[in-house]
PDB file of C-alpha atoms in Angstrom:
ATOM      1  CA  MET A1208       4.662  -7.619  22.305  1.00 63.00           C
ATOM      2  CA  ALA A1209       5.161  -3.924  21.577  1.00 75.00           C
ATOM      3  CA  ARG A1210       3.256  -2.505  18.624  1.00 81.00           C
ATOM      4  CA  PRO A1211       3.804   0.545  16.429  1.00 84.00           C
ATOM      5  CA  THR A1212       2.128   3.779  17.527  1.00 88.00           C
ATOM      6  CA  PHE A1213       0.058   5.470  14.815  1.00 86.00           C
ATOM      7  CA  ALA A1214      -0.632   9.177  15.275  1.00 87.00           C
ATOM      8  CA  SER A1215      -2.101  12.183  13.524  1.00 89.00           C
ATOM      9  CA  PRO A1216      -1.413  15.344  15.535  1.00 86.00           C
ATOM     10  CA  PRO A1217      -4.257  17.889  15.625  1.00 90.00           C
ATOM     11  CA  GLU A1218      -1.814  20.577  14.425  1.00 87.00           C
ATOM     12  CA  LEU A1219      -1.786  18.894  10.978  1.00 89.00           C
ATOM     13  CA  ILE A1220      -4.587  18.580   8.431  1.00 87.00           C
ATOM     14  CA  ALA A1221      -6.968  15.723   9.278  1.00 88.00           C
ATOM     15  CA  PRO A1222      -5.847  12.685   7.240  1.00 85.00           C
ATOM     16  CA  SER A1223      -8.157  10.773   4.933  1.00 83.00           C
ATOM     17  CA  GLY A1224      -7.433   7.088   5.527  1.00 84.00           C
ATOM     18  CA  TYR A1225      -3.802   7.371   6.634  1.00 86.00           C
ATOM     19  CA  SER A1226      -1.748   8.291   9.697  1.00 88.00           C
ATOM     20  CA  HIS A1227       0.724  11.180   9.698  1.00 89.00           C
ATOM     21  CA  VAL A1228       3.404   9.381  11.697  1.00 88.00           C
ATOM     22  CA  VAL A1229       4.284   5.910  12.992  1.00 83.00           C
ATOM     23  CA  THR A1230       6.719   5.302  15.837  1.00 86.00           C
ATOM     24  CA  LEU A1231       8.307   1.855  16.097  1.00 82.00           C
ATOM     25  CA  PRO A1232       9.574  -0.182  19.034  1.00 81.00           C
ATOM     26  CA  ALA A1233      12.524  -2.526  18.545  1.00 81.00           C
ATOM     27  CA  GLY A1234      12.064  -4.885  15.611  1.00 84.00           C
ATOM     28  CA  ARG A1235      12.880  -5.181  11.930  1.00 88.00           C
ATOM     29  CA  LEU A1236      11.557  -3.675   8.731  1.00 90.00           C
ATOM     30  CA  ALA A1237      10.699  -5.189   5.373  1.00 90.00           C
ATOM     31  CA  TRP A1238      10.289  -3.219   2.128  1.00 90.00           C
ATOM     32  CA  THR A1239       8.485  -4.474  -0.933  1.00 93.00           C
ATOM     33  CA  ALA A1240       9.413  -3.484  -4.436  1.00 92.00           C
ATOM     34  CA  GLY A1241       6.719  -1.670  -6.357  1.00 94.00           C
ATOM     35  CA  GLN A1242       3.990  -4.204  -7.070  1.00 96.00           C
ATOM     36  CA  VAL A1243       1.925  -3.791 -10.204  1.00 97.00           C
ATOM     37  CA  PRO A1244      -1.376  -5.326 -11.321  1.00 98.00           C
ATOM     38  CA  MET A1245       0.193  -8.094 -13.349  1.00 96.00           C
ATOM     39  CA  THR A1246      -0.234 -11.871 -13.079  1.00 96.00           C
ATOM     40  CA  PRO A1247       2.770 -14.227 -13.262  1.00 94.00           C
ATOM     41  CA  ASP A1248       1.774 -14.722 -16.916  1.00 95.00           C
ATOM     42  CA  ARG A1249       2.193 -10.931 -17.389  1.00 94.00           C
ATOM     43  CA  GLU A1250      -1.541 -10.354 -17.850  1.00 97.00           C
ATOM     44  CA  VAL A1251      -2.916  -6.973 -16.764  1.00 98.00           C
ATOM     45  CA  PRO A1252      -6.638  -6.649 -15.959  1.00 98.00           C
ATOM     46  CA  GLU A1253      -8.655  -3.751 -17.347  1.00 97.00           C
ATOM     47  CA  GLY A1254      -9.965  -0.941 -15.187  1.00 98.00           C
ATOM     48  CA  TRP A1255      -8.861   0.870 -12.070  1.00 98.00           C
ATOM     49  CA  GLU A1256     -10.682  -1.303  -9.530  1.00 98.00           C
ATOM     50  CA  ALA A1257      -9.373  -4.606 -10.927  1.00 98.00           C
ATOM     51  CA  GLN A1258      -5.859  -3.216 -11.262  1.00 98.00           C
ATOM     52  CA  ALA A1259      -5.873  -1.726  -7.754  1.00 98.00           C
ATOM     53  CA  ARG A1260      -7.097  -4.995  -6.243  1.00 98.00           C
ATOM     54  CA  LEU A1261      -4.431  -7.056  -8.044  1.00 98.00           C
ATOM     55  CA  ALA A1262      -1.669  -4.594  -7.118  1.00 98.00           C
ATOM     56  CA  PHE A1263      -2.682  -4.809  -3.434  1.00 98.00           C
ATOM     57  CA  GLU A1264      -2.984  -8.623  -3.658  1.00 98.00           C
ATOM     58  CA  ASN A1265       0.507  -8.791  -5.175  1.00 96.00           C
ATOM     59  CA  THR A1266       1.818  -6.510  -2.429  1.00 96.00           C
ATOM     60  CA  GLY A1267       0.302  -8.907   0.119  1.00 96.00           C
ATOM     61  CA  ARG A1268       2.089 -11.810  -1.564  1.00 95.00           C
ATOM     62  CA  ALA A1269       5.402  -9.936  -1.318  1.00 95.00           C
ATOM     63  CA  LEU A1270       4.728  -9.135   2.354  1.00 94.00           C
ATOM     64  CA  ARG A1271       4.055 -12.818   3.128  1.00 93.00           C
ATOM     65  CA  ALA A1272       7.442 -13.705   1.627  1.00 93.00           C
ATOM     66  CA  ALA A1273       8.978 -11.537   4.369  1.00 90.00           C
ATOM     67  CA  GLY A1274       6.870 -13.125   7.101  1.00 90.00           C
ATOM     68  CA  ALA A1275       4.627 -10.052   7.256  1.00 92.00           C
ATOM     69  CA  GLY A1276       1.008  -9.268   6.519  1.00 95.00           C
ATOM     70  CA  TRP A1277      -1.169  -6.233   6.023  1.00 96.00           C
ATOM     71  CA  SER A1278      -1.422  -5.695   9.781  1.00 93.00           C
ATOM     72  CA  ASN A1279       2.359  -5.078   9.764  1.00 94.00           C
ATOM     73  CA  VAL A1280       2.289  -2.340   7.104  1.00 96.00           C
ATOM     74  CA  ILE A1281       3.376   1.066   8.393  1.00 94.00           C
ATOM     75  CA  LYS A1282       3.956   2.891   5.066  1.00 96.00           C
ATOM     76  CA  LEU A1283       2.385   2.720   1.622  1.00 97.00           C
ATOM     77  CA  THR A1284       3.557   4.498  -1.495  1.00 98.00           C
ATOM     78  CA  ILE A1285       1.183   4.453  -4.438  1.00 98.00           C
ATOM     79  CA  SER A1286       2.130   5.736  -7.880  1.00 98.00           C
ATOM     80  CA  VAL A1287      -0.657   6.393 -10.384  1.00 98.00           C
ATOM     81  CA  VAL A1288      -0.689   7.536 -14.007  1.00 98.00           C
ATOM     82  CA  GLU A1289      -3.680   9.812 -13.339  1.00 97.00           C
ATOM     83  CA  LEU A1290      -5.596  11.079 -10.323  1.00 97.00           C
ATOM     84  CA  SER A1291      -9.165  10.545 -11.513  1.00 97.00           C
ATOM     85  CA  GLU A1292      -9.669   7.273  -9.625  1.00 97.00           C
ATOM     86  CA  VAL A1293      -8.141   8.068  -6.225  1.00 97.00           C
ATOM     87  CA  ALA A1294     -11.472   7.276  -4.508  1.00 97.00           C
ATOM     88  CA  THR A1295     -11.508   3.827  -6.148  1.00 98.00           C
ATOM     89  CA  ILE A1296      -7.924   3.159  -5.079  1.00 98.00           C
ATOM     90  CA  ARG A1297      -8.680   4.223  -1.496  1.00 96.00           C
ATOM     91  CA  ARG A1298     -11.781   2.020  -1.374  1.00 97.00           C
ATOM     92  CA  VAL A1299      -9.765  -1.003  -2.527  1.00 98.00           C
ATOM     93  CA  ARG A1300      -6.834  -0.117  -0.215  1.00 97.00           C
ATOM     94  CA  ASP A1301      -9.230  -0.141   2.742  1.00 97.00           C
ATOM     95  CA  GLU A1302     -10.047  -3.795   2.005  1.00 97.00           C
ATOM     96  CA  PHE A1303      -6.410  -4.594   2.859  1.00 98.00           C
ATOM     97  CA  VAL A1304      -5.105  -2.156   5.495  1.00 96.00           C
ATOM     98  CA  ASP A1305      -6.159  -1.761   9.113  1.00 92.00           C
ATOM     99  CA  THR A1306      -8.457   1.258   8.785  1.00 92.00           C
ATOM    100  CA  ALA A1307      -8.455   1.750  12.583  1.00 91.00           C
ATOM    101  CA  ALA A1308      -4.671   2.296  12.476  1.00 90.00           C
ATOM    102  CA  PRO A1309      -3.940   3.094   8.825  1.00 93.00           C
ATOM    103  CA  PRO A1310      -0.337   3.217   7.637  1.00 95.00           C
ATOM    104  CA  THR A1311       1.387   6.406   6.629  1.00 94.00           C
ATOM    105  CA  SER A1312       0.817   6.897   2.943  1.00 96.00           C
ATOM    106  CA  SER A1313       1.988   8.793  -0.111  1.00 97.00           C
ATOM    107  CA  LEU A1314       0.281   8.936  -3.478  1.00 97.00           C
ATOM    108  CA  ALA A1315       1.963  10.496  -6.488  1.00 98.00           C
ATOM    109  CA  GLN A1316       0.995  10.931 -10.090  1.00 98.00           C
ATOM    110  CA  VAL A1317       3.735   9.785 -12.456  1.00 98.00           C
ATOM    111  CA  ALA A1318       4.105  10.386 -16.186  1.00 97.00           C
ATOM    112  CA  ALA A1319       4.144   6.654 -16.928  1.00 96.00           C
ATOM    113  CA  LEU A1320       4.944   3.237 -15.507  1.00 96.00           C
ATOM    114  CA  PHE A1321       7.029   0.543 -17.202  1.00 94.00           C
ATOM    115  CA  ASP A1322       4.069  -0.915 -19.147  1.00 96.00           C
ATOM    116  CA  PRO A1323       1.517   1.341 -20.854  1.00 96.00           C
ATOM    117  CA  ASP A1324      -1.379  -0.867 -19.643  1.00 97.00           C
ATOM    118  CA  VAL A1325      -0.365  -0.540 -15.961  1.00 98.00           C
ATOM    119  CA  LEU A1326      -2.237   2.242 -14.155  1.00 98.00           C
ATOM    120  CA  LEU A1327      -0.683   2.034 -10.685  1.00 98.00           C
ATOM    121  CA  GLU A1328       2.086   0.585  -8.540  1.00 98.00           C
ATOM    122  CA  VAL A1329       2.033  -0.085  -4.778  1.00 98.00           C
ATOM    123  CA  GLU A1330       5.024  -0.282  -2.405  1.00 97.00           C
ATOM    124  CA  ALA A1331       4.850  -1.165   1.283  1.00 97.00           C
ATOM    125  CA  VAL A1332       7.097  -0.970   4.320  1.00 96.00           C
ATOM    126  CA  ALA A1333       6.237  -3.429   7.073  1.00 94.00           C
ATOM    127  CA  PHE A1334       7.321  -3.617  10.698  1.00 92.00           C
ATOM    128  CA  LEU A1335       7.990  -7.009  12.232  1.00 89.00           C
ATOM    129  CA  PRO A1336       8.375  -6.870  16.027  1.00 79.00           C
ATOM    130  CA  GLU A1337      11.212  -8.629  17.787  1.00 71.00           C
ATOM    131  CA  LEU A1338      10.187 -12.052  18.980  1.00 61.00           C
ATOM    132  CA  THR A1339      10.303 -12.290  22.741  1.00 53.00           C
TER     133      THR A1339
END
């Protein structure tokens, strides 16, 4: 089964826990909506680490609904309300992604998310190879 190729050309700045580009063989893609650190009962945990972990867990749940898992993720987009805890978010992210072949990634600070208690939101794009 063909797998995605993850690359970071030496002509670009050395990435910190992500790949610059992913090339895909034939297959299909799945996109998650932005997943926030909220339980089905709409409870939001306190603190960056707890919120990051729940947002990544919820993203994993969305991926499973598409027949994918973290090993299929080729792109992450993370939106945060402030940049002070990027190291915490990266540490938690690395519990989920394949750090040997990390997905491409974008992180952006936003003015606010839909709920004032929510500190971050995670979106993923996953590649599912064609079954042969």
